[in-house]
Coordinates of N, CA, C and O in Angstrom, one line a residue:
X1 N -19.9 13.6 -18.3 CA -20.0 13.3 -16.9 C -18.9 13.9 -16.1 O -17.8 14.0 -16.7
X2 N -19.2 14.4 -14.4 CA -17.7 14.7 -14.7 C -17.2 13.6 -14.0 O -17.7 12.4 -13.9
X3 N -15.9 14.2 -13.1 CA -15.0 12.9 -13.2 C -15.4 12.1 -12.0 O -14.9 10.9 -12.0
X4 N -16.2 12.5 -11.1 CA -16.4 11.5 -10.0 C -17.5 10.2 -10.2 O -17.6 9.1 -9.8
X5 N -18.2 11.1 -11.1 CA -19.3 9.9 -11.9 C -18.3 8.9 -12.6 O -18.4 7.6 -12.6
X6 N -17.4 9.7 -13.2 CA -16.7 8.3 -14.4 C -16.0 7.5 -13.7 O -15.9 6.3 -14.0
X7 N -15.2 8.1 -12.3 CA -14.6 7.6 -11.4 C -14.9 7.7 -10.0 O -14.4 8.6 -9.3
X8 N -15.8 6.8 -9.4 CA -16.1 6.9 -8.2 C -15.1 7.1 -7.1 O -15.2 8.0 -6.2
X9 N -14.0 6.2 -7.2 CA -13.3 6.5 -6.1 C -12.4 7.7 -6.0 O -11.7 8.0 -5.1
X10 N -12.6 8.5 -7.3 CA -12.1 9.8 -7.0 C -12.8 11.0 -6.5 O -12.3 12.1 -6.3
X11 N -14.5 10.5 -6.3 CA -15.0 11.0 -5.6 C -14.6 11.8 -4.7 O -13.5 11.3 -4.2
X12 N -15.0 13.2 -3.9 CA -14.7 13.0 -2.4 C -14.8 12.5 -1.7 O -15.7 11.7 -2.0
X13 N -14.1 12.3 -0.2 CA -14.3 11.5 0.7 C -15.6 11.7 1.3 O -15.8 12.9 1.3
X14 N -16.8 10.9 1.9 CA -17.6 11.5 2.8 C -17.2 12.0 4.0 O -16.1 11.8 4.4
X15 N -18.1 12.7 4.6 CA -17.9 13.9 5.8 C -17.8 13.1 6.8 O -17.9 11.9 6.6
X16 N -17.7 13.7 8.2 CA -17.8 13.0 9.1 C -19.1 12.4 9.9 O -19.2 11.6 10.9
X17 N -20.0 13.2 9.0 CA -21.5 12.6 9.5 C -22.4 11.3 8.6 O -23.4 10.6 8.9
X18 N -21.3 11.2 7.6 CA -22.1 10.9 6.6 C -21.8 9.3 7.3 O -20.6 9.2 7.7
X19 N -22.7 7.7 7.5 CA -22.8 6.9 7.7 C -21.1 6.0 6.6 O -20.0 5.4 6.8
X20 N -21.7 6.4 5.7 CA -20.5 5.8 4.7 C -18.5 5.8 5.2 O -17.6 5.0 5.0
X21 N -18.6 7.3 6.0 CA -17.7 7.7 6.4 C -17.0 6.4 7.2 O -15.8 6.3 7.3
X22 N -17.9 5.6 7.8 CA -17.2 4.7 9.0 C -15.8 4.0 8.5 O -15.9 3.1 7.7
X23 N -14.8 4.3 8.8 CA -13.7 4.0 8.5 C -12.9 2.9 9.7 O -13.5 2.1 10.5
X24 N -12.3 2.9 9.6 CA -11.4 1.9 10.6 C -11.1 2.3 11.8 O -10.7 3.5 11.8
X25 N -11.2 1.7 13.0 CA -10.7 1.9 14.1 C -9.5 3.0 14.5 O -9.3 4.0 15.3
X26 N -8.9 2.2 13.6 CA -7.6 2.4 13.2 C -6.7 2.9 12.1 O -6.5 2.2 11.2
X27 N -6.2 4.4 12.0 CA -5.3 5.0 10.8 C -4.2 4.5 10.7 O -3.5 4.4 11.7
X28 N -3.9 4.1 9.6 CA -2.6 3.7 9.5 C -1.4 4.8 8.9 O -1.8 5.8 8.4
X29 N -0.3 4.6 8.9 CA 0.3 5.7 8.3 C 1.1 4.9 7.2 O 2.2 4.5 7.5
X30 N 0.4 4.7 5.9 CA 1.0 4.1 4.8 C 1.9 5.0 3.9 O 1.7 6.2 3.7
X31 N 3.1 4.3 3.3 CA 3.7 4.9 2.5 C 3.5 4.0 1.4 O 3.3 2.9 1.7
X32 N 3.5 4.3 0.1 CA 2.6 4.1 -1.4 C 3.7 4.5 -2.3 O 4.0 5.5 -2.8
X33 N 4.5 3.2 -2.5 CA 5.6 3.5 -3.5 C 5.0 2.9 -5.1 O 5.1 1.8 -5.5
X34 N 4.6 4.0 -5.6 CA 3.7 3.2 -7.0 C 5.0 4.8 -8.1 O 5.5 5.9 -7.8
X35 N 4.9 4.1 -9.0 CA 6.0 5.3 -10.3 C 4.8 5.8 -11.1 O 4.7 7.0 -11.3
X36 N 3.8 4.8 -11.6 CA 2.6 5.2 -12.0 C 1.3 6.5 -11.8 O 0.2 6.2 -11.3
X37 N 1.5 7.4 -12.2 CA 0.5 9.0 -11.2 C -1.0 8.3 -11.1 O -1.7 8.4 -10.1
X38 N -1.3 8.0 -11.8 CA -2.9 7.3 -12.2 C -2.7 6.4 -10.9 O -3.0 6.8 -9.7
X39 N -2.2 5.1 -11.3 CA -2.1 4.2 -10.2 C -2.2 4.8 -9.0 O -3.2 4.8 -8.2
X40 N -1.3 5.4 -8.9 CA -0.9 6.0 -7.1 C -2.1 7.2 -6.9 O -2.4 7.3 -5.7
X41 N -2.8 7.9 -7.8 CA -4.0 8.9 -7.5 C -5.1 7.7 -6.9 O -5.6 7.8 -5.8
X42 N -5.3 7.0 -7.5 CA -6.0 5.7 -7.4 C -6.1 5.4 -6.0 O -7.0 5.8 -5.4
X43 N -4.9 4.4 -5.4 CA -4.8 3.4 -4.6 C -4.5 4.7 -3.4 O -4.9 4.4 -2.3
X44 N -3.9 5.8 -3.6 CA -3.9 7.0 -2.4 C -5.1 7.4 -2.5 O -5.1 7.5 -1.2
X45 N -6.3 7.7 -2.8 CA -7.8 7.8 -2.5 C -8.4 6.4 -1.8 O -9.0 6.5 -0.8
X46 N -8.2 5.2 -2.3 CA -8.7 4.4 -1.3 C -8.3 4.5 -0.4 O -9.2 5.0 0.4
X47 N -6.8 4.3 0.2 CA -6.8 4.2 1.4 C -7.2 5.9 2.5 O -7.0 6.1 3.7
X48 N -7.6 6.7 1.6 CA -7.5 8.1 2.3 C -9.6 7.4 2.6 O -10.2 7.7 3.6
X49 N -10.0 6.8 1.8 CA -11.5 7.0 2.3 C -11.3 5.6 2.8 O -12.4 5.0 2.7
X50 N -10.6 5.0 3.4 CA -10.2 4.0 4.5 C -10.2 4.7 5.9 O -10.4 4.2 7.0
X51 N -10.0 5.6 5.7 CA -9.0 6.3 6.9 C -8.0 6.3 7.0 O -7.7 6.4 8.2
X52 N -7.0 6.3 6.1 CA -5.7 6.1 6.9 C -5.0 7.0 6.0 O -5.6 7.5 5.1
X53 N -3.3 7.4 6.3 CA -2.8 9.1 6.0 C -2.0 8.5 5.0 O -1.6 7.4 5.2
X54 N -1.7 9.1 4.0 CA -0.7 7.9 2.7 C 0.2 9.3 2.9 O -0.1 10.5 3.2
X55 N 1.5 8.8 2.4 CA 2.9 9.2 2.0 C 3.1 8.8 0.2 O 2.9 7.6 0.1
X56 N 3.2 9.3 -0.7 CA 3.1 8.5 -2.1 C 4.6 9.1 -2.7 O 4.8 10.3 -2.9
X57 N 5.6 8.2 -2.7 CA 7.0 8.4 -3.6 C 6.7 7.7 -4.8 O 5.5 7.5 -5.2
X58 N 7.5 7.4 -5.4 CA 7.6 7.1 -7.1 C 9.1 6.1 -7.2 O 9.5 5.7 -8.3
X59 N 9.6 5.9 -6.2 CA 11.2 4.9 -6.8 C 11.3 4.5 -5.0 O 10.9 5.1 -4.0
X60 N 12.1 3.2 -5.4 CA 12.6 2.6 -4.6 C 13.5 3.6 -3.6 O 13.6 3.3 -2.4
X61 N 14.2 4.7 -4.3 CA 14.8 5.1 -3.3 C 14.2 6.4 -2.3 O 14.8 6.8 -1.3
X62 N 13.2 6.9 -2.8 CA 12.6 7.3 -2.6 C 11.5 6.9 -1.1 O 11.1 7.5 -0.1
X63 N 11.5 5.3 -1.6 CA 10.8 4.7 -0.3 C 11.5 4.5 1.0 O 11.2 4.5 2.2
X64 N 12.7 4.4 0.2 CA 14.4 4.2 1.1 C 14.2 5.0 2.5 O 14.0 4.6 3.7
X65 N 14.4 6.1 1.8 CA 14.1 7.7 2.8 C 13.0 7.9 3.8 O 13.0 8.2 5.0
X66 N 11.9 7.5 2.4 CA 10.6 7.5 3.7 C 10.5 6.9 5.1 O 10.2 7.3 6.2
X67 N 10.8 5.4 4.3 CA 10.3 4.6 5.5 C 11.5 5.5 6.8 O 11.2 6.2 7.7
X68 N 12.8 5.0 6.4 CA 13.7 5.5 7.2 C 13.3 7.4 8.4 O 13.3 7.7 9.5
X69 N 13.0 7.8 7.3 CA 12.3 9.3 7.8 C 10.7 9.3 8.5 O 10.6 10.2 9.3
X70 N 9.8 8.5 8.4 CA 8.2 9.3 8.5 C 8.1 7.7 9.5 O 7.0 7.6 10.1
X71 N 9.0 6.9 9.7 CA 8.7 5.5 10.2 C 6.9 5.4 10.0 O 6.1 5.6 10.9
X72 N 6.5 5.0 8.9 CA 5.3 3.9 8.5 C 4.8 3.2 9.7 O 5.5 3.1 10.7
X73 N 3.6 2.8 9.5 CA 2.7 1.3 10.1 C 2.9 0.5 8.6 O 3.1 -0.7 8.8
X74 N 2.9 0.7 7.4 CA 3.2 -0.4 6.6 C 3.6 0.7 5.6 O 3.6 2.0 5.6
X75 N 4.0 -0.3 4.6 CA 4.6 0.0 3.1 C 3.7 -0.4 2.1 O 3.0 -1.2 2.7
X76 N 3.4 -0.4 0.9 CA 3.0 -0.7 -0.2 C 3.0 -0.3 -1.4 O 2.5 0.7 -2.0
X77 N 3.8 -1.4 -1.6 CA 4.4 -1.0 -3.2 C 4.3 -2.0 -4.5 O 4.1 -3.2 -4.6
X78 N 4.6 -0.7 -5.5 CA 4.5 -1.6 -6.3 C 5.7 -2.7 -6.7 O 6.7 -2.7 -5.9
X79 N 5.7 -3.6 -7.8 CA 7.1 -4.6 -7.6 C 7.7 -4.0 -8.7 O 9.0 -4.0 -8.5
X80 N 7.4 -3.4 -9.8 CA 8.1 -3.4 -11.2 C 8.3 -1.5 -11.1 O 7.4 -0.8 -11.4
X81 N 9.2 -1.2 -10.7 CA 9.6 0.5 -10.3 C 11.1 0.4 -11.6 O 11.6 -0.5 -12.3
X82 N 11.3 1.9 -11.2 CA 12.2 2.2 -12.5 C 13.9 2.1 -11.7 O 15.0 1.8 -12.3
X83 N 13.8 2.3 -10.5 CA 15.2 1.9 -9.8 C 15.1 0.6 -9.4 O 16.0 0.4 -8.6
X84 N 14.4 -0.4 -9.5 CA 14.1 -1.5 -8.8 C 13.2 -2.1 -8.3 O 12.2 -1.4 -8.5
X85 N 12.8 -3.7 -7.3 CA 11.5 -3.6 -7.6 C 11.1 -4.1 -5.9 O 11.9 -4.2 -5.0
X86 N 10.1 -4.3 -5.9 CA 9.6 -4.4 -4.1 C 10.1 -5.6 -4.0 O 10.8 -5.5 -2.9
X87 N 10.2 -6.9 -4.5 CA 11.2 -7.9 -3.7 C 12.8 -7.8 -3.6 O 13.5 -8.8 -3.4
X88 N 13.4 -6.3 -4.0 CA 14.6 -6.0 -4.1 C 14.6 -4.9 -2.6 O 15.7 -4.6 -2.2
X89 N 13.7 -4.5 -2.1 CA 13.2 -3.4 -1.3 C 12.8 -4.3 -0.2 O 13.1 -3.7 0.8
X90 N 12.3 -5.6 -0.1 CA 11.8 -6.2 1.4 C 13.0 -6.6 1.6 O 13.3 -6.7 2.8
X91 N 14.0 -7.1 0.4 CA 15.2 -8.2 1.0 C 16.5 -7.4 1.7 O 17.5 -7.8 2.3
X92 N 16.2 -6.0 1.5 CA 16.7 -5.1 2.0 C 16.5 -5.0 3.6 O 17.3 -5.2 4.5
X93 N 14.8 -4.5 3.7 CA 14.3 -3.9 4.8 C 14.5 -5.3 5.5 O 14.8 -5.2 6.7
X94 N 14.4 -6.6 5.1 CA 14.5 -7.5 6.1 C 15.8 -8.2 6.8 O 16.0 -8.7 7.9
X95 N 16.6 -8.1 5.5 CA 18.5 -8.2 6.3 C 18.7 -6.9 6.7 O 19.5 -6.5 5.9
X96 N 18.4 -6.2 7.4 CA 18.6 -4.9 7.9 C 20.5 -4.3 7.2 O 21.4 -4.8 6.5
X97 N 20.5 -3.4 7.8 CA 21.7 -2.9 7.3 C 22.6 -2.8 8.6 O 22.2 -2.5 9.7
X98 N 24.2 -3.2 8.1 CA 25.5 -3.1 8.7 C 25.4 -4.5 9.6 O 26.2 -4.7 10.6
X99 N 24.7 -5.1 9.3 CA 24.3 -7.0 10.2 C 23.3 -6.4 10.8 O 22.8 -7.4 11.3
X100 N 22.6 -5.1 11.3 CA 21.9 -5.1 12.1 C 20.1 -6.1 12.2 O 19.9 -6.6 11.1
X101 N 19.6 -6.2 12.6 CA 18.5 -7.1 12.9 C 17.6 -6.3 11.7 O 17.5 -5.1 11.6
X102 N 16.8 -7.2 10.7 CA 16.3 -6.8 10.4 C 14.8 -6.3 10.4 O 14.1 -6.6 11.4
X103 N 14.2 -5.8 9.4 CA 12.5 -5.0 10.1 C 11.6 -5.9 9.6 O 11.8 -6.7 8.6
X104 N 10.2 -5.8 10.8 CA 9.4 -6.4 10.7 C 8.4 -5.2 10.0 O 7.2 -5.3 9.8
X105 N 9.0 -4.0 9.7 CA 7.9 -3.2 9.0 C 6.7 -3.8 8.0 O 7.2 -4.3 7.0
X106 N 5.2 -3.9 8.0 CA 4.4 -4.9 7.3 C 4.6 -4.3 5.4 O 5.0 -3.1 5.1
X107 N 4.5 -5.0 4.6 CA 4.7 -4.8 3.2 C 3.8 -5.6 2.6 O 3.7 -6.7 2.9
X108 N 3.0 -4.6 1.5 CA 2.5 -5.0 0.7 C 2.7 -5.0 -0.7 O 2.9 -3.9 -1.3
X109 N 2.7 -6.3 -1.6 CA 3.3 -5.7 -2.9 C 2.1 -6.0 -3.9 O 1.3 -6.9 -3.8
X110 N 2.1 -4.9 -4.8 CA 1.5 -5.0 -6.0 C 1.9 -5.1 -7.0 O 2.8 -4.3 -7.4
X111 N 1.4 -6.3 -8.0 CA 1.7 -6.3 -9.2 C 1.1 -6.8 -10.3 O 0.5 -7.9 -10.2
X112 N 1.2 -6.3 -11.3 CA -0.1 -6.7 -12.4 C 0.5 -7.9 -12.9 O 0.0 -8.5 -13.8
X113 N 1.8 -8.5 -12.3 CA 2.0 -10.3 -13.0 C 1.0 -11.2 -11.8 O 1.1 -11.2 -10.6
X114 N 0.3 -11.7 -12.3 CA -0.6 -12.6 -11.2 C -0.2 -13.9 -11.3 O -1.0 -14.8 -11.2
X115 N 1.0 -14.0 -11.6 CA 1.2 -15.7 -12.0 C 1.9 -16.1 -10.4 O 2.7 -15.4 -9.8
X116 N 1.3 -17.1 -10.0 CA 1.8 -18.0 -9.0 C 3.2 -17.7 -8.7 O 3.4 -17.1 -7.6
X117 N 4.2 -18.1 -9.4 CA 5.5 -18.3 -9.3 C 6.1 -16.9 -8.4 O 7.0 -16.9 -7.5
X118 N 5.5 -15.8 -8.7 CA 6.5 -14.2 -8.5 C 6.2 -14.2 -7.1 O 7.0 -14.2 -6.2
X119 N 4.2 -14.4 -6.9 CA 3.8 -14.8 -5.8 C 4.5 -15.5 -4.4 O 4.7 -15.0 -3.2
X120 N 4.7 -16.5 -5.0 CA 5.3 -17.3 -4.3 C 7.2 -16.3 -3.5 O 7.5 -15.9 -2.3
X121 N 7.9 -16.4 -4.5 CA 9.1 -15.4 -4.6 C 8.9 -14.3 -3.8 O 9.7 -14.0 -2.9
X122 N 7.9 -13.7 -4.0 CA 7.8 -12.4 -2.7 C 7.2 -12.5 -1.7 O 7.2 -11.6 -0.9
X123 N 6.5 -13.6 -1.5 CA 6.3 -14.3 0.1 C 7.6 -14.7 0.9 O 7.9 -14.5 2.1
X124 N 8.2 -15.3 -0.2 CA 9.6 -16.4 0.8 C 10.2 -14.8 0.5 O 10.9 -14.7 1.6
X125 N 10.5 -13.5 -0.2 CA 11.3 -12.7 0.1 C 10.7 -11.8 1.6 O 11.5 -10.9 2.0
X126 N 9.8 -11.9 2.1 CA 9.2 -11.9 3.3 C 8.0 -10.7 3.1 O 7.6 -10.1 4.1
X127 N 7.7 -10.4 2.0 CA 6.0 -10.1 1.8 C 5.3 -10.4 2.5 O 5.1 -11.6 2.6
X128 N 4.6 -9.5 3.2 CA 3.3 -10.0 4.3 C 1.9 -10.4 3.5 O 1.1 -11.2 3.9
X129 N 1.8 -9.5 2.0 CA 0.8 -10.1 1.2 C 1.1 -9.1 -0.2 O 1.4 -8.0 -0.3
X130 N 0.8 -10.2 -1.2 CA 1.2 -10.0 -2.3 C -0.7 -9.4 -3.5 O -1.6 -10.2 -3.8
X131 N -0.7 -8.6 -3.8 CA -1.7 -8.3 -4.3 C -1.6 -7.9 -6.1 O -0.7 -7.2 -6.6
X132 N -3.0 -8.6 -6.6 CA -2.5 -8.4 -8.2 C -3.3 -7.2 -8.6 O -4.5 -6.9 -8.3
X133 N -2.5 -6.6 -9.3 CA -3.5 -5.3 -9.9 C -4.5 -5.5 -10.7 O -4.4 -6.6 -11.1
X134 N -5.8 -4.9 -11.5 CA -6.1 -3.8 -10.7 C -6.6 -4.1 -9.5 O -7.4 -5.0 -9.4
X135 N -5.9 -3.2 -8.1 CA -6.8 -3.6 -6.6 C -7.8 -2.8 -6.4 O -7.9 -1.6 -6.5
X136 N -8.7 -3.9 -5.8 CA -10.0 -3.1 -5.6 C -10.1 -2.9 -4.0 O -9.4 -3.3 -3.1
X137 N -11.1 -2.2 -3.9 CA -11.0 -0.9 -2.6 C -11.0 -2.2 -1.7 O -10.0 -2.5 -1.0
X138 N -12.2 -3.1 -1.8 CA -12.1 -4.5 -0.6 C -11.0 -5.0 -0.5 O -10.5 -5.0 0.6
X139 N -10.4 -5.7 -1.6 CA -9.0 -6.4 -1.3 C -7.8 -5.9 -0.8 O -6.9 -6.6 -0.5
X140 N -7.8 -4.9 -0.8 CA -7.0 -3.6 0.1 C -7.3 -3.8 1.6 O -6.6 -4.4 2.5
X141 N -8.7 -3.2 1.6 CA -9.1 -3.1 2.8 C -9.2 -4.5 3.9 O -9.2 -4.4 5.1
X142 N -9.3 -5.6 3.0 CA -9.3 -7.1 3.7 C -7.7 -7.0 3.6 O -7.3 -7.0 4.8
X143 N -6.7 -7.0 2.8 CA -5.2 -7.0 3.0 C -4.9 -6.2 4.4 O -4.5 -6.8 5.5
X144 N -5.0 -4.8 4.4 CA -4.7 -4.0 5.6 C -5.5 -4.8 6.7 O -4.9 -4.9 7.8
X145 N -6.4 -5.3 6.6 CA -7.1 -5.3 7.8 C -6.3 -6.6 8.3 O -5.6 -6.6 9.3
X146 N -6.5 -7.7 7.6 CA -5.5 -8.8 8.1 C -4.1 -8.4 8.9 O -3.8 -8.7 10.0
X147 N -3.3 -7.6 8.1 CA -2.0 -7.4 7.8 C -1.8 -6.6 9.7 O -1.0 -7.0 10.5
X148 N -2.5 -5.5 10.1 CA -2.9 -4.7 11.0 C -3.6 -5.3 12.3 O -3.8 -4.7 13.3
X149 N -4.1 -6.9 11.7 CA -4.6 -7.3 13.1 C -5.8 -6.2 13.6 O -6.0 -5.6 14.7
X150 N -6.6 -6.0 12.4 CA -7.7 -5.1 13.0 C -9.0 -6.4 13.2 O -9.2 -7.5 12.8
X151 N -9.7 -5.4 14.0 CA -10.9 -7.0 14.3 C -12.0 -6.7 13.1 O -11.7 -5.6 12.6
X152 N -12.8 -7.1 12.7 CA -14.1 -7.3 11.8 C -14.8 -6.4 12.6 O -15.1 -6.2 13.8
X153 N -15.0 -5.9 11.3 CA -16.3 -4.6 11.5 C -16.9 -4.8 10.1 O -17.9 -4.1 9.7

């Protein structure tokens, strides 16, 4: 088979005629801190047949840069990275740096622990929404959409 059959969402994106195409109102400009290439090939194809433009680094510091550089509409990352992990990365972006005020930039974290407890931990570290892997294209798309204040379509 080849690989779009074994893997739909690696499919192409549909065209702009094609009905399927209807994407969101609204693009967002995500940055995609996943260390995993599979993962991140993955979850950067959904949101590209979302509509929206992905940035994809690989480490915490990496995201450091981005966000700071390409200024995002959101972040999303994974939690367990090799420099560190996304509730080590919001408690950052949210005490801002030198006392300054810190960001309300939106954050999404993924992680394949689904136990309640971490959950919980990266909410109160100020997580806008916490998602368990594997994510599928809807629970993305209901996360962003909540997260973005987009209306139901």
């Amino acid at each position: 088979l080849p690989p779009a059959a074994k893997f739909p969402l690696l499919a192409p994106s549909p065209t702009e005629g094609d009905s399927e195409a209807a994407g969101p109102v609204h693009s967002l400009h995500v940055v995609l801190c996943e260390d995993d290439a599979v993962n991140a090939l993955v979850i950067r194809k959904m949101l590209e047949r979302l509509g929206h433009r992905v940035h994809v680094v690989a480490t915490i510091a990496a995201l450091r840069q981005a966000v700071a550089s390409s200024a995002p509409d959101i972040v999303i990352t994974d939690n367990g990275l090799p420099d560190g992990t996304g509730a080590d990365f919001i408690a950052e972006l949210r005490d801002g740096q030198d006392g300054a005020k810190g960001s309300a930039l939106p954050v999404i974290v993924l992680t394949a622990d689904g136990g309640a407890s971490l959950r919980t931990r990266l909410l109160a570290a100020g997580a806008d929404s916490v998602l368990a892997k594997p994510i599928g294209p809807e629970a993305l798309r209901q996360a962003l959409d909540r997260i973005a204040h987009f209306p139901p379509g």
